[in-house]
Amino acid sequence: MRTLIALALLACLCGIGAAGAAPSGKIGQARIGEARAAAVAQERVMGEVIDVELDDAEDDEPGDEVYDVRLLTPVGDVISVRIAAIDGRYLSAEGPDLARALRGPATKRPAP
């Protein structure tokens, strides 16, 4: 009986079968939450958050996952902002009339 309880406890601690387990299946990699990713995106781009998705990182992005935060700007454009899931760092933004929507210096701006 003790063995069964110990195995159940171990499974819970490791996230096996847990609804809150990381989608990538990686255990131990810290990740910011969707709310923090949305806040970081709004620090850089003016607009209302309309969607937050966890995506696989591209080759030039840190970590294994990034948040793609979509914002609706005051003029009705949709801007996509990439936030590193591992540490909450702003990575890039793209969308129509991006220069008008940016609040601060961007690490990547679209080509002219």
mmCIF file of N, CA and C in Angstrom:
data_model
loop_
_atom_site.group_PDB
_atom_site.id
_atom_site.type_symbol
_atom_site.label_atom_id
_atom_site.label_comp_id
_atom_site.label_asym_id
_atom_site.label_seq_id
_atom_site.Cartn_x
_atom_site.Cartn_y
_atom_site.Cartn_z
ATOM 1 N N MET A 1 0.822 -1.193 0.000
ATOM 2 C CA MET A 1 0.000 0.000 0.000
ATOM 3 C C MET A 1 0.866 1.257 0.000
ATOM 4 N N ARG A 2 1.941 1.248 0.806
ATOM 5 C CA ARG A 2 2.846 2.404 0.846
ATOM 6 C C ARG A 2 3.484 2.642 -0.512
ATOM 7 N N THR A 3 3.810 1.566 -1.203
ATOM 8 C CA THR A 3 4.429 1.684 -2.523
ATOM 9 C C THR A 3 3.474 2.354 -3.501
ATOM 10 N N LEU A 4 2.216 1.969 -3.454
ATOM 11 C CA LEU A 4 1.213 2.558 -4.334
ATOM 12 C C LEU A 4 1.040 4.049 -4.062
ATOM 13 N N ILE A 5 1.000 4.430 -2.798
ATOM 14 C CA ILE A 5 0.877 5.845 -2.427
ATOM 15 C C ILE A 5 2.110 6.614 -2.884
ATOM 16 N N ALA A 6 3.290 6.041 -2.680
ATOM 17 C CA ALA A 6 4.536 6.699 -3.093
ATOM 18 C C ALA A 6 4.570 6.897 -4.606
ATOM 19 N N LEU A 7 4.133 5.899 -5.368
ATOM 20 C CA LEU A 7 4.113 6.031 -6.833
ATOM 21 C C LEU A 7 3.105 7.085 -7.282
ATOM 22 N N ALA A 8 1.950 7.136 -6.634
ATOM 23 C CA ALA A 8 0.952 8.155 -6.981
ATOM 24 C C ALA A 8 1.481 9.554 -6.693
ATOM 25 N N LEU A 9 2.145 9.715 -5.544
ATOM 26 C CA LEU A 9 2.721 11.011 -5.186
ATOM 27 C C LEU A 9 3.805 11.413 -6.177
ATOM 28 N N LEU A 10 4.651 10.468 -6.546
ATOM 29 C CA LEU A 10 5.715 10.738 -7.515
ATOM 30 C C LEU A 10 5.128 11.139 -8.864
ATOM 31 N N ALA A 11 4.067 10.470 -9.293
ATOM 32 C CA ALA A 11 3.428 10.807 -10.562
ATOM 33 C C ALA A 11 2.865 12.217 -10.529
ATOM 34 N N CYS A 12 2.273 12.612 -9.408
ATOM 35 C CA CYS A 12 1.733 13.974 -9.280
ATOM 36 C C CYS A 12 2.846 15.011 -9.318
ATOM 37 N N LEU A 13 3.934 14.748 -8.620
ATOM 38 C CA LEU A 13 5.050 15.698 -8.584
ATOM 39 C C LEU A 13 5.709 15.858 -9.941
ATOM 40 N N CYS A 14 5.736 14.814 -10.722
ATOM 41 C CA CYS A 14 6.373 14.867 -12.042
ATOM 42 C C CYS A 14 5.427 15.379 -13.120
ATOM 43 N N GLY A 15 4.151 15.534 -12.792
ATOM 44 C CA GLY A 15 3.197 16.046 -13.763
ATOM 45 C C GLY A 15 2.668 14.993 -14.706
ATOM 46 N N ILE A 16 2.876 13.718 -14.382
ATOM 47 C CA ILE A 16 2.396 12.656 -15.252
ATOM 48 C C ILE A 16 0.881 12.606 -15.180
ATOM 49 N N GLY A 17 0.255 12.800 -16.317
ATOM 50 C CA GLY A 17 -1.188 12.757 -16.379
ATOM 51 C C GLY A 17 -1.857 14.017 -15.853
ATOM 52 N N ALA A 18 -1.099 15.028 -15.509
ATOM 53 C CA ALA A 18 -1.684 16.244 -14.956
ATOM 54 C C ALA A 18 -2.135 17.163 -16.079
ATOM 55 N N ALA A 19 -3.253 17.816 -15.874
ATOM 56 C CA ALA A 19 -3.772 18.736 -16.886
ATOM 57 C C ALA A 19 -2.861 19.936 -17.055
ATOM 58 N N GLY A 20 -2.104 20.313 -16.015
ATOM 59 C CA GLY A 20 -1.245 21.492 -16.081
ATOM 60 C C GLY A 20 0.156 21.208 -16.572
ATOM 61 N N ALA A 21 0.420 20.006 -17.049
ATOM 62 C CA ALA A 21 1.762 19.668 -17.517
ATOM 63 C C ALA A 21 2.100 20.479 -18.756
ATOM 64 N N ALA A 22 3.376 20.742 -18.952
ATOM 65 C CA ALA A 22 3.842 21.515 -20.100
ATOM 66 C C ALA A 22 3.480 20.803 -21.388
ATOM 67 N N PRO A 23 2.937 21.513 -22.403
ATOM 68 C CA PRO A 23 2.555 20.890 -23.658
ATOM 69 C C PRO A 23 3.719 20.206 -24.368
ATOM 70 N N SER A 24 4.930 20.691 -24.180
ATOM 71 C CA SER A 24 6.078 20.120 -24.864
ATOM 72 C C SER A 24 6.532 18.824 -24.213
ATOM 73 N N GLY A 25 6.007 18.510 -23.024
ATOM 74 C CA GLY A 25 6.412 17.306 -22.325
ATOM 75 C C GLY A 25 7.724 17.460 -21.588
ATOM 76 N N LYS A 26 8.327 18.603 -21.593
ATOM 77 C CA LYS A 26 9.590 18.824 -20.904
ATOM 78 C C LYS A 26 9.312 19.162 -19.452
ATOM 79 N N ILE A 27 9.983 18.481 -18.555
ATOM 80 C CA ILE A 27 9.810 18.708 -17.128
ATOM 81 C C ILE A 27 10.984 19.526 -16.623
ATOM 82 N N GLY A 28 10.701 20.529 -15.820
ATOM 83 C CA GLY A 28 11.770 21.290 -15.194
ATOM 84 C C GLY A 28 12.143 22.581 -15.915
ATOM 85 N N GLN A 29 11.610 22.813 -17.111
ATOM 86 C CA GLN A 29 11.910 24.058 -17.821
ATOM 87 C C GLN A 29 10.907 25.110 -17.373
ATOM 88 N N ALA A 30 11.393 26.154 -16.717
ATOM 89 C CA ALA A 30 10.519 27.209 -16.216
ATOM 90 C C ALA A 30 9.863 27.936 -17.379
ATOM 91 N N ARG A 31 8.647 28.427 -17.140
ATOM 92 C CA ARG A 31 7.935 29.139 -18.184
ATOM 93 C C ARG A 31 7.076 30.214 -17.524
ATOM 94 N N ILE A 32 7.054 31.395 -18.149
ATOM 95 C CA ILE A 32 6.152 32.440 -17.678
ATOM 96 C C ILE A 32 4.731 32.051 -18.096
ATOM 97 N N GLY A 33 3.744 32.691 -17.514
ATOM 98 C CA GLY A 33 2.363 32.409 -17.865
ATOM 99 C C GLY A 33 1.860 33.301 -18.984
ATOM 100 N N GLU A 34 0.676 32.973 -19.459
ATOM 101 C CA GLU A 34 0.061 33.751 -20.532
ATOM 102 C C GLU A 34 -0.171 35.204 -20.123
ATOM 103 N N ALA A 35 -0.575 35.411 -18.872
ATOM 104 C CA ALA A 35 -0.852 36.779 -18.408
ATOM 105 C C ALA A 35 0.411 37.632 -18.445
ATOM 106 N N ARG A 36 1.545 37.065 -18.033
ATOM 107 C CA ARG A 36 2.813 37.813 -18.066
ATOM 108 C C ARG A 36 3.226 38.093 -19.513
ATOM 109 N N ALA A 37 3.059 37.110 -20.395
ATOM 110 C CA ALA A 37 3.399 37.315 -21.812
ATOM 111 C C ALA A 37 2.549 38.438 -22.403
ATOM 112 N N ALA A 38 1.263 38.468 -22.073
ATOM 113 C CA ALA A 38 0.377 39.516 -22.569
ATOM 114 C C ALA A 38 0.801 40.884 -22.041
ATOM 115 N N ALA A 39 1.199 40.941 -20.768
ATOM 116 C CA ALA A 39 1.635 42.213 -20.173
ATOM 117 C C ALA A 39 2.903 42.735 -20.846
ATOM 118 N N VAL A 40 3.851 41.844 -21.116
ATOM 119 C CA VAL A 40 5.096 42.250 -21.784
ATOM 120 C C VAL A 40 4.777 42.761 -23.192
ATOM 121 N N ALA A 41 3.885 42.081 -23.895
ATOM 122 C CA ALA A 41 3.507 42.515 -25.244
ATOM 123 C C ALA A 41 2.883 43.909 -25.209
ATOM 124 N N GLN A 42 2.034 44.167 -24.213
ATOM 125 C CA GLN A 42 1.390 45.477 -24.114
ATOM 126 C C GLN A 42 2.350 46.566 -23.662
ATOM 127 N N GLU A 43 3.459 46.192 -23.027
ATOM 128 C CA GLU A 43 4.489 47.180 -22.691
ATOM 129 C C GLU A 43 5.161 47.694 -23.963
ATOM 130 N N ARG A 44 5.198 46.870 -25.011
ATOM 131 C CA ARG A 44 5.888 47.221 -26.248
ATOM 132 C C ARG A 44 4.985 47.712 -27.359
ATOM 133 N N VAL A 45 3.737 47.240 -27.367
ATOM 134 C CA VAL A 45 2.819 47.561 -28.468
ATOM 135 C C VAL A 45 1.489 48.037 -27.890
ATOM 136 N N MET A 46 0.990 49.155 -28.428
ATOM 137 C CA MET A 46 -0.318 49.659 -27.998
ATOM 138 C C MET A 46 -1.411 48.769 -28.568
ATOM 139 N N GLY A 47 -2.309 48.323 -27.710
ATOM 140 C CA GLY A 47 -3.423 47.536 -28.202
ATOM 141 C C GLY A 47 -4.026 46.648 -27.128
ATOM 142 N N GLU A 48 -5.168 46.077 -27.472
ATOM 143 C CA GLU A 48 -5.899 45.183 -26.590
ATOM 144 C C GLU A 48 -5.565 43.743 -26.963
ATOM 145 N N VAL A 49 -5.263 42.918 -25.970
ATOM 146 C CA VAL A 49 -4.933 41.518 -26.226
ATOM 147 C C VAL A 49 -6.182 40.789 -26.704
ATOM 148 N N ILE A 50 -6.059 40.128 -27.856
ATOM 149 C CA ILE A 50 -7.190 39.360 -28.374
ATOM 150 C C ILE A 50 -6.901 37.863 -28.405
ATOM 151 N N ASP A 51 -5.616 37.471 -28.275
ATOM 152 C CA ASP A 51 -5.281 36.049 -28.296
ATOM 153 C C ASP A 51 -3.849 35.848 -27.793
ATOM 154 N N VAL A 52 -3.642 34.757 -27.071
ATOM 155 C CA VAL A 52 -2.300 34.356 -26.628
ATOM 156 C C VAL A 52 -2.162 32.865 -26.894
ATOM 157 N N GLU A 53 -1.129 32.485 -27.647
ATOM 158 C CA GLU A 53 -0.885 31.075 -27.960
ATOM 159 C C GLU A 53 0.558 30.724 -27.653
ATOM 160 N N LEU A 54 0.763 29.507 -27.182
ATOM 161 C CA LEU A 54 2.105 28.984 -26.944
ATOM 162 C C LEU A 54 2.530 28.219 -28.181
ATOM 163 N N ASP A 55 3.623 28.644 -28.808
ATOM 164 C CA ASP A 55 4.119 28.038 -30.048
ATOM 165 C C ASP A 55 5.517 27.492 -29.851
ATOM 166 N N ASP A 56 5.940 26.649 -30.779
ATOM 167 C CA ASP A 56 7.327 26.210 -30.803
ATOM 168 C C ASP A 56 8.195 27.375 -31.237
ATOM 169 N N ALA A 57 9.377 27.486 -30.646
ATOM 170 C CA ALA A 57 10.304 28.564 -30.998
ATOM 171 C C ALA A 57 10.926 28.304 -32.362
ATOM 172 N N GLU A 58 11.214 29.388 -33.068
ATOM 173 C CA GLU A 58 11.956 29.310 -34.324
ATOM 174 C C GLU A 58 13.435 29.114 -33.983
ATOM 175 N N ASP A 59 14.249 28.804 -34.989
ATOM 176 C CA ASP A 59 15.674 28.556 -34.769
ATOM 177 C C ASP A 59 16.394 29.732 -34.124
ATOM 178 N N ASP A 60 15.984 30.963 -34.450
ATOM 179 C CA ASP A 60 16.681 32.139 -33.930
ATOM 180 C C ASP A 60 16.064 32.666 -32.632
ATOM 181 N N GLU A 61 15.130 31.920 -32.026
ATOM 182 C CA GLU A 61 14.481 32.344 -30.792
ATOM 183 C C GLU A 61 14.970 31.485 -29.621
ATOM 184 N N PRO A 62 15.067 32.076 -28.427
ATOM 185 C CA PRO A 62 15.582 31.332 -27.271
ATOM 186 C C PRO A 62 14.579 30.318 -26.738
ATOM 187 N N GLY A 63 15.100 29.227 -26.193
ATOM 188 C CA GLY A 63 14.245 28.216 -25.582
ATOM 189 C C GLY A 63 13.511 27.384 -26.615
ATOM 190 N N ASP A 64 12.581 26.588 -26.116
ATOM 191 C CA ASP A 64 11.814 25.687 -26.975
ATOM 192 C C ASP A 64 10.458 26.251 -27.369
ATOM 193 N N GLU A 65 9.963 27.218 -26.570
ATOM 194 C CA GLU A 65 8.626 27.725 -26.806
ATOM 195 C C GLU A 65 8.577 29.248 -26.707
ATOM 196 N N VAL A 66 7.655 29.843 -27.438
ATOM 197 C CA VAL A 66 7.412 31.284 -27.380
ATOM 198 C C VAL A 66 5.906 31.517 -27.345
ATOM 199 N N TYR A 67 5.523 32.629 -26.759
ATOM 200 C CA TYR A 67 4.132 33.037 -26.806
ATOM 201 C C TYR A 67 3.948 33.954 -28.001
ATOM 202 N N ASP A 68 2.890 33.712 -28.751
ATOM 203 C CA ASP A 68 2.483 34.599 -29.835
ATOM 204 C C ASP A 68 1.264 35.345 -29.303
ATOM 205 N N VAL A 69 1.466 36.630 -28.998
ATOM 206 C CA VAL A 69 0.400 37.459 -28.440
ATOM 207 C C VAL A 69 -0.125 38.354 -29.549
ATOM 208 N N ARG A 70 -1.418 38.274 -29.811
ATOM 209 C CA ARG A 70 -2.037 39.108 -30.853
ATOM 210 C C ARG A 70 -2.757 40.262 -30.182
ATOM 211 N N LEU A 71 -2.447 41.466 -30.668
ATOM 212 C CA LEU A 71 -3.038 42.683 -30.122
ATOM 213 C C LEU A 71 -3.833 43.410 -31.201
ATOM 214 N N LEU A 72 -4.963 43.977 -30.811
ATOM 215 C CA LEU A 72 -5.752 44.816 -31.694
ATOM 216 C C LEU A 72 -5.418 46.258 -31.368
ATOM 217 N N THR A 73 -4.827 46.975 -32.339
ATOM 218 C CA THR A 73 -4.391 48.354 -32.101
ATOM 219 C C THR A 73 -5.590 49.304 -32.108
ATOM 220 N N PRO A 74 -5.393 50.524 -31.608
ATOM 221 C CA PRO A 74 -6.491 51.501 -31.595
ATOM 222 C C PRO A 74 -7.059 51.813 -32.981
ATOM 223 N N VAL A 75 -6.263 51.609 -34.036
ATOM 224 C CA VAL A 75 -6.755 51.879 -35.392
ATOM 225 C C VAL A 75 -7.307 50.632 -36.084
ATOM 226 N N GLY A 76 -7.366 49.507 -35.345
ATOM 227 C CA GLY A 76 -7.972 48.294 -35.876
ATOM 228 C C GLY A 76 -7.039 47.294 -36.528
ATOM 229 N N ASP A 77 -5.730 47.532 -36.474
ATOM 230 C CA ASP A 77 -4.773 46.566 -37.020
ATOM 231 C C ASP A 77 -4.503 45.474 -35.989
ATOM 232 N N VAL A 78 -4.126 44.280 -36.464
ATOM 233 C CA VAL A 78 -3.736 43.191 -35.573
ATOM 234 C C VAL A 78 -2.219 43.029 -35.664
ATOM 235 N N ILE A 79 -1.564 43.120 -34.505
ATOM 236 C CA ILE A 79 -0.110 42.988 -34.412
ATOM 237 C C ILE A 79 0.192 41.694 -33.663
ATOM 238 N N SER A 80 1.126 40.916 -34.181
ATOM 239 C CA SER A 80 1.571 39.684 -33.537
ATOM 240 C C SER A 80 2.900 39.958 -32.841
ATOM 241 N N VAL A 81 2.947 39.682 -31.538
ATOM 242 C CA VAL A 81 4.148 39.931 -30.740
ATOM 243 C C VAL A 81 4.660 38.600 -30.207
ATOM 244 N N ARG A 82 5.960 38.337 -30.396
ATOM 245 C CA ARG A 82 6.576 37.089 -29.920
ATOM 246 C C ARG A 82 7.312 37.362 -28.612
ATOM 247 N N ILE A 83 6.998 36.560 -27.583
ATOM 248 C CA ILE A 83 7.577 36.684 -26.249
ATOM 249 C C ILE A 83 8.206 35.344 -25.874
ATOM 250 N N ALA A 84 9.448 35.356 -25.402
ATOM 251 C CA ALA A 84 10.120 34.124 -24.990
ATOM 252 C C ALA A 84 9.411 33.537 -23.775
ATOM 253 N N ALA A 85 8.987 32.292 -23.880
ATOM 254 C CA ALA A 85 8.266 31.648 -22.779
ATOM 255 C C ALA A 85 9.183 31.358 -21.596
ATOM 256 N N ILE A 86 10.448 31.175 -21.841
ATOM 257 C CA ILE A 86 11.389 30.807 -20.787
ATOM 258 C C ILE A 86 11.664 31.952 -19.815
ATOM 259 N N ASP A 87 11.698 33.204 -20.336
ATOM 260 C CA ASP A 87 12.074 34.318 -19.461
ATOM 261 C C ASP A 87 11.246 35.589 -19.660
ATOM 262 N N GLY A 88 10.288 35.569 -20.574
ATOM 263 C CA GLY A 88 9.426 36.730 -20.773
ATOM 264 C C GLY A 88 10.039 37.846 -21.590
ATOM 265 N N ARG A 89 11.114 37.563 -22.282
ATOM 266 C CA ARG A 89 11.784 38.583 -23.083
ATOM 267 C C ARG A 89 11.003 38.868 -24.375
ATOM 268 N N TYR A 90 10.867 40.163 -24.702
ATOM 269 C CA TYR A 90 10.271 40.581 -25.973
ATOM 270 C C TYR A 90 11.209 40.141 -27.088
ATOM 271 N N LEU A 91 10.675 39.491 -28.119
ATOM 272 C CA LEU A 91 11.505 39.015 -29.219
ATOM 273 C C LEU A 91 11.276 39.802 -30.507
ATOM 274 N N SER A 92 10.022 39.940 -30.912
ATOM 275 C CA SER A 92 9.732 40.630 -32.160
ATOM 276 C C SER A 92 8.247 40.961 -32.253
ATOM 277 N N ALA A 93 7.922 41.785 -33.227
ATOM 278 C CA ALA A 93 6.529 42.117 -33.512
ATOM 279 C C ALA A 93 6.389 42.300 -35.008
ATOM 280 N N GLU A 94 5.219 41.960 -35.523
ATOM 281 C CA GLU A 94 4.963 42.188 -36.939
ATOM 282 C C GLU A 94 3.477 42.447 -37.152
ATOM 283 N N GLY A 95 3.215 43.230 -38.149
ATOM 284 C CA GLY A 95 1.840 43.574 -38.483
ATOM 285 C C GLY A 95 1.804 44.891 -39.226
ATOM 286 N N PRO A 96 0.637 45.255 -39.739
ATOM 287 C CA PRO A 96 0.509 46.498 -40.509
ATOM 288 C C PRO A 96 0.720 47.734 -39.642
ATOM 289 N N ASP A 97 1.391 48.713 -40.197
ATOM 290 C CA ASP A 97 1.625 49.994 -39.529
ATOM 291 C C ASP A 97 2.236 49.812 -38.136
ATOM 292 N N LEU A 98 3.193 48.892 -38.046
ATOM 293 C CA LEU A 98 3.815 48.534 -36.775
ATOM 294 C C LEU A 98 4.496 49.728 -36.114
ATOM 295 N N ALA A 99 5.161 50.568 -36.895
ATOM 296 C CA ALA A 99 5.893 51.703 -36.325
ATOM 297 C C ALA A 99 4.980 52.598 -35.487
ATOM 298 N N ARG A 100 3.740 52.762 -35.898
ATOM 299 C CA ARG A 100 2.790 53.605 -35.167
ATOM 300 C C ARG A 100 2.366 52.937 -33.845
ATOM 301 N N ALA A 101 2.329 51.620 -33.812
ATOM 302 C CA ALA A 101 1.838 50.891 -32.641
ATOM 303 C C ALA A 101 2.912 50.641 -31.581
ATOM 304 N N LEU A 102 4.200 50.712 -31.956
ATOM 305 C CA LEU A 102 5.270 50.418 -31.000
ATOM 306 C C LEU A 102 5.363 51.470 -29.907
ATOM 307 N N ARG A 103 5.577 51.024 -28.674
ATOM 308 C CA ARG A 103 5.730 51.922 -27.537
ATOM 309 C C ARG A 103 7.197 52.234 -27.256
ATOM 310 N N GLY A 104 8.097 51.310 -27.497
ATOM 311 C CA GLY A 104 9.509 51.497 -27.183
ATOM 312 C C GLY A 104 10.376 50.886 -28.257
ATOM 313 N N PRO A 105 11.677 50.849 -28.024
ATOM 314 C CA PRO A 105 12.579 50.282 -29.025
ATOM 315 C C PRO A 105 12.334 48.789 -29.215
ATOM 316 N N ALA A 106 12.273 48.377 -30.446
ATOM 317 C CA ALA A 106 12.049 46.961 -30.755
ATOM 318 C C ALA A 106 13.368 46.302 -31.111
ATOM 319 N N THR A 107 13.476 45.005 -30.807
ATOM 320 C CA THR A 107 14.689 44.280 -31.164
ATOM 321 C C THR A 107 14.672 43.906 -32.639
ATOM 322 N N LYS A 108 13.498 43.747 -33.195
ATOM 323 C CA LYS A 108 13.388 43.422 -34.616
ATOM 324 C C LYS A 108 12.283 44.274 -35.206
ATOM 325 N N ARG A 109 12.608 44.997 -36.228
ATOM 326 C CA ARG A 109 11.593 45.776 -36.933
ATOM 327 C C ARG A 109 11.465 45.222 -38.341
ATOM 328 N N PRO A 110 10.296 45.338 -38.955
ATOM 329 C CA PRO A 110 10.136 44.808 -40.299
ATOM 330 C C PRO A 110 11.003 45.552 -41.301
ATOM 331 N N ALA A 111 11.401 44.842 -42.333
ATOM 332 C CA ALA A 111 12.198 45.460 -43.395
ATOM 333 C C ALA A 111 11.348 46.465 -44.147
ATOM 334 N N PRO A 112 11.952 47.581 -44.593
ATOM 335 C CA PRO A 112 11.185 48.611 -45.323
ATOM 336 C C PRO A 112 10.681 48.110 -46.653
#
